[in-house]
Amino acid sequence: MINIPRTDKKRVVIAGCGFAGLTLAKKLKNKGYQVVILDKHNYHQFPPLFYQVASAGLEESSILFPLRKIFQHYKDFHLRKVEVESVDPAKNTLTTSSGEIGYDFLVLAHGATNAYFGSVQMQKYSRGMKTIAEVLDLRNSLLMNFENALTAQNDEEREMLMSIVIIGGGPSGVEIAGALAEMNKYVLKKDYPEFKEIRAKIYLVEAVDRVLSAMTKKSSEKARGFLEKMGVQVLTNTRATGCDEKTVFLDSGKIISTGMIIWTAGIAGNRSAGLNPACFTANGRIRVDSFNRVAGYENVFAIGDISLQTEEHYPKGHPQVAQVAIQQAQLLAENLIRIKSGEPMKAFKYKDLGTMATVGRHLAVVELPYVRFQGIFGWFIWMFIHLMSIIGVKNKLQIFINWAWKYFTYDQSTRIIIRPKGCADVSTNNYSIPE
Ligand SMILES: Cc1cc2nc3c(=O)[nH]c(=O)nc-3n(C[C@H](O)[C@H](O)[C@H](O)COP(=O)(O)OP(=O)(O)OC[C@H]3O[C@@H](n4cnc5c(N)ncnc54)[C@H](O)[C@@H]3O)c2cc1C
């Protein structure tokens, strides 16, 4: 049992403190509820800049923020670093890695993970970018591959170690491809002058006919043009049909020998047991009504990436992006306050504030509600918005200094390999990460 004394206030338990959970918790400050926040990590993370950590452009500490620091001065707020395992809606309890906890209102906000569409090989041999643990493993392995390329016995092995295949041409795939192409152009030739001819080969594999398919055709074409100019081989209308430790197989018949497969192609809800199976979609999202209430339960809600809510303009559900998570959390806080005062709840309506992706120095595509632009102006807008969205003045400053340093020196700060003992020589795709 998680021992948190009950008070005269009703208890809201928030499972997961990402964009959705954190926004909700902050909005419930001093609103007459006891709030219990459960997260398997003791920090809040900022996934939009994961690709910069993965490509050694930013230190991980600048995109993580300790949760305890955020809630230091919140009254009747309780944080527990536990993993949520299952819900018992009949008993109004949640089972976690450290025992049970009761709730009056439960909010599931524990986000999403990688989906591999049943490919056991991809799950085993590719690297994901959904958590900071995965991202750090990716960075270490990438740098390790470059080091091992120096001691490789022949050119074939060297080329395999220097080849990177990114599967999925959405924003994450495009952004990591651009960042690695920049690293290839500006950093590797200085760090590894002995390579001379051999540079990293970067492939971006996308199943549909264009990258960034959620954006307009013009933005997709621009992004593809930017990437190709930087040396990325963009393979659209192409599916990865399988892989092994050192190879990716494509449906075009092409076989790529590679020491690094990066998987950004699929997303699935983080599962937790106990709810009616009919609540879940095939990829583990939880169906909710327009108040983010889980179908069939009065006091269980789901927000953010884990939830699937439809609207007239979003018949297949909202995109799994930070703005949806934040806006749903803001409205749910308002609705919980309304429930307390006996008022009816308000229905959710998503306000799309725009989409953007950056490909590299001076290169970004930005689509705001009434205006679209690409190139250097888009790049500055992208940097400004991301900088403003990061929690903490110190983190903002750290990132700003890093970006400014990189801008003027064409250098990256964190090309450091740190692995637990016994893993130092791992350089292939066969791996597993402790969480
Ligand atoms: C690489 C990458 C790049 C992205 N770039 C962008 C972008 O540029 N713009 C944009 O809008 N969106 C972007 N997104 C999507 C955005 O990050 C998500 O939509 C957003 O994080 C969803 O918020 P959330 O609160 O639902 O989930 P998350 O932010 O994922 O938070 C989930 C929380 O739940 C915790 N958790 C998970 N499982 C458990 C468990 N069993 N028990 C306890 N705690 C648990 C996790 O530790 C985490 O703190 C990106 C995502 C990724 C992965």
XYZ file of C-alpha atoms and ligand atoms in Angstrom:
488
model
C 0.000 0.000 0.000
C 1.308 3.480 -0.807
C 0.978 5.326 2.444
C -0.433 8.789 1.806
C -2.876 9.916 4.521
C -6.336 10.814 3.267
C -7.512 14.353 4.042
C -11.013 15.839 3.842
C -10.290 16.637 0.189
C -11.129 14.317 -2.683
C -8.028 12.671 -4.156
C -6.979 13.000 -7.799
C -4.343 10.453 -8.810
C -2.373 11.395 -11.936
C -0.524 8.494 -13.567
C 2.360 9.958 -15.595
C 3.913 13.421 -15.362
C 4.742 14.290 -18.960
C 3.231 17.258 -20.783
C -0.339 16.197 -19.901
C 0.155 15.100 -16.279
C 2.369 18.046 -15.395
C -0.001 20.638 -16.883
C -2.955 19.086 -15.031
C -1.085 18.924 -11.723
C -0.019 22.583 -11.964
C -3.566 23.691 -12.790
C -4.922 21.836 -9.735
C -2.696 23.777 -7.311
C -4.830 25.174 -4.475
C -8.072 24.012 -6.108
C -9.314 21.933 -3.158
C -8.091 18.496 -4.250
C -5.447 16.241 -2.779
C -3.191 15.462 -5.726
C -1.038 12.322 -6.018
C 1.384 12.204 -8.937
C 2.880 8.880 -9.963
C 5.708 8.570 -12.475
C 8.281 5.886 -13.135
C 10.902 8.620 -13.542
C 11.746 11.400 -11.096
C 12.033 13.953 -13.889
C 9.950 15.608 -16.574
C 11.375 15.195 -20.082
C 11.122 17.284 -23.250
C 10.895 14.831 -26.197
C 10.915 17.483 -28.996
C 14.660 17.940 -28.366
C 15.509 14.238 -27.934
C 17.056 14.170 -31.400
C 19.585 16.845 -30.349
C 20.692 14.738 -27.376
C 20.836 11.646 -29.600
C 23.102 13.462 -32.070
C 25.368 14.807 -29.290
C 24.176 18.392 -29.762
C 22.719 18.920 -26.277
C 23.400 17.574 -22.811
C 20.555 15.499 -21.438
C 20.390 17.623 -18.279
C 19.166 20.601 -20.319
C 15.973 18.827 -21.408
C 15.159 17.085 -18.106
C 13.704 18.729 -15.017
C 13.428 17.118 -11.543
C 9.760 16.709 -10.616
C 10.333 17.235 -6.888
C 11.700 20.718 -7.589
C 8.505 21.675 -9.448
C 6.205 20.620 -6.601
C 8.358 21.845 -3.663
C 5.852 24.484 -2.554
C 2.584 22.757 -3.486
C 0.345 21.910 -0.497
C -1.215 18.426 -0.251
C 0.620 17.326 -3.406
C 2.343 13.942 -3.172
C 4.820 12.559 -5.669
C 5.812 8.893 -5.862
C 8.375 7.425 -8.226
C 6.554 4.197 -9.052
C 5.488 2.317 -12.133
C 1.753 2.082 -12.712
C 0.755 -1.502 -13.434
C -3.024 -1.898 -13.333
C -6.302 -0.247 -12.439
C -9.174 -1.755 -10.475
C -12.071 0.551 -11.332
C -14.521 -1.430 -9.190
C -12.419 -0.746 -6.063
C -11.139 2.672 -7.220
C -7.560 1.549 -6.747
C -4.403 1.541 -8.797
C -1.677 -1.088 -8.433
C 1.881 0.175 -8.782
C 5.378 -1.272 -8.425
C 5.255 -0.153 -4.751
C 1.747 -1.278 -3.861
C -1.835 -0.061 -4.150
C -3.276 3.415 -3.924
C -6.917 4.485 -3.785
C -8.386 7.366 -5.771
C -11.558 9.423 -6.123
C -10.570 10.531 -9.611
C -7.956 8.780 -11.727
C -6.238 10.468 -14.664
C -4.198 8.223 -16.954
C -1.477 10.327 -18.576
C 1.312 7.809 -19.001
C 1.951 8.446 -22.664
C 3.159 6.249 -25.477
C 6.018 4.036 -26.551
C 7.390 2.504 -29.780
C 5.159 0.285 -31.913
C 6.898 -2.242 -34.180
C 3.839 -3.629 -36.002
C 4.715 -7.158 -34.917
C 8.336 -7.100 -36.128
C 10.307 -8.880 -33.441
C 13.564 -8.202 -35.301
C 12.943 -4.458 -35.489
C 12.138 -4.396 -31.786
C 15.349 -6.286 -31.045
C 17.789 -4.562 -33.388
C 16.557 -0.998 -33.874
C 16.927 1.883 -31.463
C 13.963 4.026 -30.459
C 13.731 7.643 -29.339
C 10.781 7.579 -26.950
C 12.615 7.911 -23.631
C 15.822 9.594 -22.533
C 17.264 6.138 -21.718
C 16.767 5.079 -25.339
C 18.159 8.376 -26.602
C 21.351 8.117 -24.514
C 21.837 4.555 -25.644
C 21.472 5.729 -29.240
C 24.075 8.472 -28.757
C 26.559 6.133 -27.067
C 26.137 3.430 -29.698
C 26.464 5.874 -32.565
C 29.711 7.306 -31.192
C 30.932 3.790 -30.373
C 30.309 2.752 -33.974
C 32.473 5.632 -35.231
C 35.249 4.607 -32.828
C 35.003 0.970 -33.879
C 35.102 2.002 -37.525
C 38.663 3.203 -36.895
C 39.763 -0.252 -35.771
C 37.656 -2.147 -38.346
C 39.560 -4.800 -40.265
C 38.292 -3.884 -43.719
C 36.354 -1.207 -45.635
C 33.169 -3.294 -45.722
C 32.967 -3.456 -41.942
C 33.915 0.217 -41.695
C 31.142 1.228 -44.085
C 28.646 -0.920 -42.187
C 29.568 0.818 -38.920
C 29.345 4.254 -40.546
C 25.939 3.656 -42.096
C 22.766 4.824 -40.384
C 19.247 3.807 -41.406
C 16.379 5.868 -40.010
C 12.982 4.261 -40.427
C 10.042 6.676 -40.422
C 9.955 10.043 -42.199
C 7.765 11.925 -39.715
C 9.118 14.920 -37.741
C 11.334 12.764 -35.475
C 12.893 10.901 -38.409
C 13.446 14.069 -40.437
C 14.952 15.936 -37.484
C 17.394 13.194 -36.472
C 18.384 12.684 -40.140
C 19.155 16.405 -40.479
C 21.097 16.527 -37.211
C 23.213 13.490 -38.128
C 23.878 14.907 -41.597
C 25.144 18.108 -39.947
C 27.323 16.089 -37.606
C 28.680 14.215 -40.618
C 29.458 17.430 -42.467
C 30.935 19.594 -39.720
C 32.216 17.306 -36.982
C 33.228 13.862 -38.215
C 35.792 15.029 -40.733
C 37.560 16.970 -37.966
C 37.234 14.249 -35.323
C 38.217 11.379 -37.621
C 40.628 12.800 -40.226
C 41.953 9.280 -40.846
C 38.702 8.267 -42.545
C 39.368 10.538 -45.547
C 36.931 9.022 -48.051
C 34.508 7.237 -45.776
C 31.814 9.422 -44.278
C 28.630 8.297 -42.585
C 25.914 7.259 -45.036
C 22.484 8.282 -43.833
C 19.278 6.739 -45.206
C 15.763 7.910 -44.351
C 13.152 5.274 -45.181
C 9.484 6.295 -45.441
C 6.577 4.026 -46.426
C 4.362 6.714 -48.024
C 5.195 8.974 -50.957
C 6.618 11.885 -48.950
C 8.300 12.783 -45.674
C 6.361 14.884 -43.117
C 3.098 13.562 -44.554
C 1.050 15.386 -41.890
C 2.237 18.730 -43.338
C 1.479 20.269 -46.738
C 3.102 18.911 -49.902
C 5.165 22.069 -50.219
C 6.677 21.630 -46.752
C 7.357 17.936 -47.475
C 9.142 18.787 -50.717
C 11.172 21.528 -49.045
C 12.202 19.221 -46.197
C 13.192 16.483 -48.645
C 15.198 19.002 -50.676
C 16.979 20.250 -47.540
C 17.836 16.684 -46.496
C 19.087 15.607 -49.899
C 21.255 18.693 -50.161
C 22.834 17.661 -46.876
C 23.585 14.202 -48.244
C 20.728 12.155 -46.763
C 19.366 9.456 -49.091
C 15.588 9.798 -48.802
C 13.767 6.608 -49.824
C 10.015 7.244 -50.042
C 7.362 4.667 -51.037
C 9.701 2.203 -49.369
C 9.064 -0.131 -46.464
C 11.603 -1.826 -44.248
C 10.477 -5.448 -44.355
C 12.924 -6.780 -41.796
C 16.386 -6.583 -40.364
C 19.067 -8.498 -38.563
C 22.023 -7.436 -36.481
C 23.861 -5.796 -39.378
C 21.333 -5.454 -42.189
C 18.075 -3.750 -43.138
C 15.908 -5.291 -45.866
C 13.677 -3.012 -47.946
C 10.649 -3.970 -50.049
C 12.381 -2.482 -53.094
C 14.849 -5.368 -52.852
C 17.618 -3.083 -51.586
C 19.675 -4.431 -48.702
C 21.557 -1.961 -46.525
C 24.449 -3.071 -44.394
C 24.309 -0.969 -41.210
C 25.415 -0.779 -37.609
C 22.672 1.639 -36.607
C 18.929 1.325 -37.203
C 16.858 4.152 -35.739
C 13.136 3.442 -35.424
C 10.719 6.399 -35.475
C 7.935 4.729 -37.454
C 5.342 3.666 -34.913
C 3.700 4.713 -31.679
C 1.538 2.721 -29.227
C -0.035 3.560 -25.877
C 1.810 2.481 -22.710
C -0.416 -0.403 -21.605
C -1.843 -0.834 -18.129
C -4.165 -3.670 -17.194
C -7.576 -3.633 -15.518
C -9.779 -1.477 -17.738
C -12.378 -3.055 -19.991
C -10.446 -4.272 -23.088
C -13.079 -2.564 -25.265
C -11.658 0.800 -24.111
C -8.421 0.182 -26.013
C -7.669 0.696 -29.678
C -5.474 -1.827 -31.503
C -2.364 0.247 -30.753
C -3.145 0.655 -27.072
C -4.689 4.135 -26.996
C -7.610 4.522 -24.579
C -10.900 5.691 -26.089
C -12.310 8.720 -24.290
C -15.400 10.902 -24.714
C -15.345 14.645 -25.305
C -14.597 15.215 -21.583
C -11.611 12.829 -21.738
C -13.585 10.357 -19.626
C -12.743 6.727 -20.350
C -15.750 5.021 -21.943
C -17.842 3.300 -19.257
C -16.234 4.940 -16.191
C -17.446 8.046 -14.356
C -14.237 8.876 -12.500
C -11.462 7.603 -14.785
C -10.001 9.987 -17.365
C -7.199 9.695 -19.940
C -5.291 12.610 -21.509
C -2.379 13.124 -23.873
C -0.760 10.498 -26.106
C -2.411 7.584 -24.297
C -5.927 8.834 -25.146
C -7.903 8.657 -28.366
C -10.575 11.291 -28.704
C -12.420 12.105 -31.904
C -13.843 15.430 -33.053
C -15.602 16.503 -36.239
C -12.282 17.617 -37.764
C -10.343 14.713 -36.254
C -12.441 11.607 -37.016
C -9.425 9.325 -36.466
C -8.325 11.111 -33.298
C -5.981 13.991 -32.559
C -2.311 13.905 -33.491
C -0.088 12.663 -30.661
C 1.639 15.990 -30.009
C 2.409 18.148 -26.993
C -0.291 20.773 -27.693
C -3.084 18.185 -27.602
C -1.752 16.833 -24.282
C -1.466 20.328 -22.782
C -4.874 21.555 -23.967
C -6.655 18.379 -22.790
C -4.966 18.713 -19.379
C -5.968 22.374 -19.087
C -9.616 21.580 -19.805
C -9.657 18.540 -17.530
C -8.393 20.691 -14.638
C -11.224 23.137 -15.333
C -13.729 20.266 -15.509
C -12.541 18.743 -12.221
C -13.087 22.132 -10.610
C -16.537 22.273 -12.227
C -17.375 18.779 -10.895
C -16.453 20.009 -7.411
C -18.832 22.931 -7.628
C -21.601 20.888 -9.256
C -21.365 22.545 -12.671
C -21.565 20.637 -15.959
C -18.291 19.772 -17.706
C -17.150 21.447 -20.941
C -16.401 19.430 -24.094
C -12.882 19.491 -25.557
C -12.144 21.248 -28.838
C -8.582 21.134 -30.125
C -7.034 24.427 -31.201
C -4.275 23.605 -33.678
C -1.436 26.065 -33.088
C 0.654 24.741 -35.988
C 3.341 22.224 -36.873
C 7.037 22.576 -37.522
C 10.176 20.563 -38.105
C 13.801 21.559 -38.444
C 16.259 19.896 -40.759
C 19.455 21.669 -39.801
C 21.222 25.008 -39.675
C 18.956 27.689 -41.230
C 16.563 24.997 -42.441
C 13.079 24.471 -41.025
C 9.517 24.135 -42.246
C 6.827 25.904 -40.235
C 3.043 25.802 -40.716
C 1.120 28.145 -38.427
C -2.681 28.557 -38.679
C -2.575 31.478 -41.138
C 0.980 31.495 -42.412
C 3.580 29.018 -43.718
C 7.270 29.545 -44.261
C 10.503 27.652 -44.673
C 14.233 28.247 -44.392
C 16.086 30.595 -42.085
C 13.056 32.500 -40.737
C 11.336 29.199 -39.937
C 14.492 28.018 -38.222
C 14.579 31.065 -35.895
C 10.860 30.662 -35.104
C 11.436 26.957 -34.387
C 14.318 27.780 -32.010
C 12.378 30.519 -30.230
C 9.272 28.367 -29.642
C 11.279 25.390 -28.380
C 13.377 27.560 -26.098
C 10.261 29.144 -24.597
C 8.634 25.723 -24.052
C 11.493 24.300 -21.991
C 10.933 24.305 -18.225
C 13.390 26.221 -16.035
C 15.532 29.309 -16.581
C 18.753 27.316 -16.159
C 17.703 24.810 -18.840
C 16.734 27.636 -21.214
C 20.086 29.323 -20.682
C 22.006 26.070 -21.060
C 20.280 25.342 -24.374
C 20.684 28.895 -25.652
C 24.424 28.866 -24.882
C 24.793 25.441 -26.496
C 22.984 26.558 -29.648
C 24.937 29.819 -29.870
C 28.231 27.949 -29.351
C 27.327 25.438 -32.029
C 26.193 28.185 -34.389
C 29.521 30.019 -34.281
C 31.923 27.078 -33.893
C 30.119 24.413 -35.966
C 30.927 22.102 -33.062
C 28.874 19.888 -30.742
C 29.516 19.613 -27.070
C 28.687 16.137 -25.893
C 30.552 13.567 -27.933
C 31.195 11.434 -24.880
C 30.691 7.687 -24.599
C 29.557 6.455 -21.197
C 28.412 2.878 -20.834
C 27.963 0.595 -17.864
C 30.889 -1.777 -17.263
C 30.764 -4.725 -19.632
C 29.011 -2.823 -22.414
C 32.004 -0.794 -23.577
C 32.630 -2.814 -26.705
C 29.038 -3.101 -27.883
C 28.846 -1.677 -31.355
C 26.178 -3.624 -33.182
C 22.429 -3.364 -33.163
C 21.882 -6.153 -30.648
C 21.097 -4.442 -27.383
C 18.681 -3.964 -24.504
C 18.298 -0.921 -22.290
C 17.565 -0.947 -18.601
C 14.897 1.695 -17.831
C 11.365 12.025 -30.315
C 10.064 12.772 -30.149
C 9.933 14.053 -30.683
C 8.748 14.761 -30.534
N 8.659 16.030 -31.064
C 7.527 16.728 -30.870
C 7.429 18.076 -31.341
O 8.369 18.613 -31.929
N 6.270 18.752 -31.108
C 5.218 18.174 -30.451
O 4.194 18.816 -30.241
N 5.284 16.915 -30.006
C 6.400 16.178 -30.193
N 6.479 14.892 -29.736
C 5.285 14.290 -29.106
C 5.148 14.763 -27.661
O 6.355 14.583 -26.979
C 4.031 13.966 -27.026
O 2.848 14.183 -27.752
C 3.835 14.389 -25.578
O 4.987 14.120 -24.830
C 2.640 13.670 -24.970
O 2.519 14.026 -23.639
P 1.985 12.963 -22.566
O 1.957 13.682 -21.282
O 0.745 12.316 -23.060
O 3.086 11.815 -22.552
P 4.614 11.919 -22.142
O 5.127 13.286 -22.290
O 5.272 10.809 -22.883
O 4.612 11.562 -20.588
C 4.293 10.311 -20.095
C 4.826 10.202 -18.674
O 4.350 8.988 -18.127
C 5.407 8.311 -17.482
N 5.082 6.878 -17.537
C 5.013 6.080 -18.621
N 4.624 4.845 -18.275
C 4.451 4.867 -16.934
C 4.053 3.898 -15.986
N 3.719 2.650 -16.324
N 3.988 4.264 -14.679
C 4.316 5.525 -14.314
N 4.684 6.469 -15.158
C 4.753 6.166 -16.464
C 6.646 8.707 -18.245
O 7.793 8.611 -17.418
C 6.335 10.153 -18.616
O 6.793 11.051 -17.637
C 7.657 14.168 -29.854
C 7.788 12.889 -29.306
C 8.983 12.194 -29.441
C 9.109 10.816 -28.833
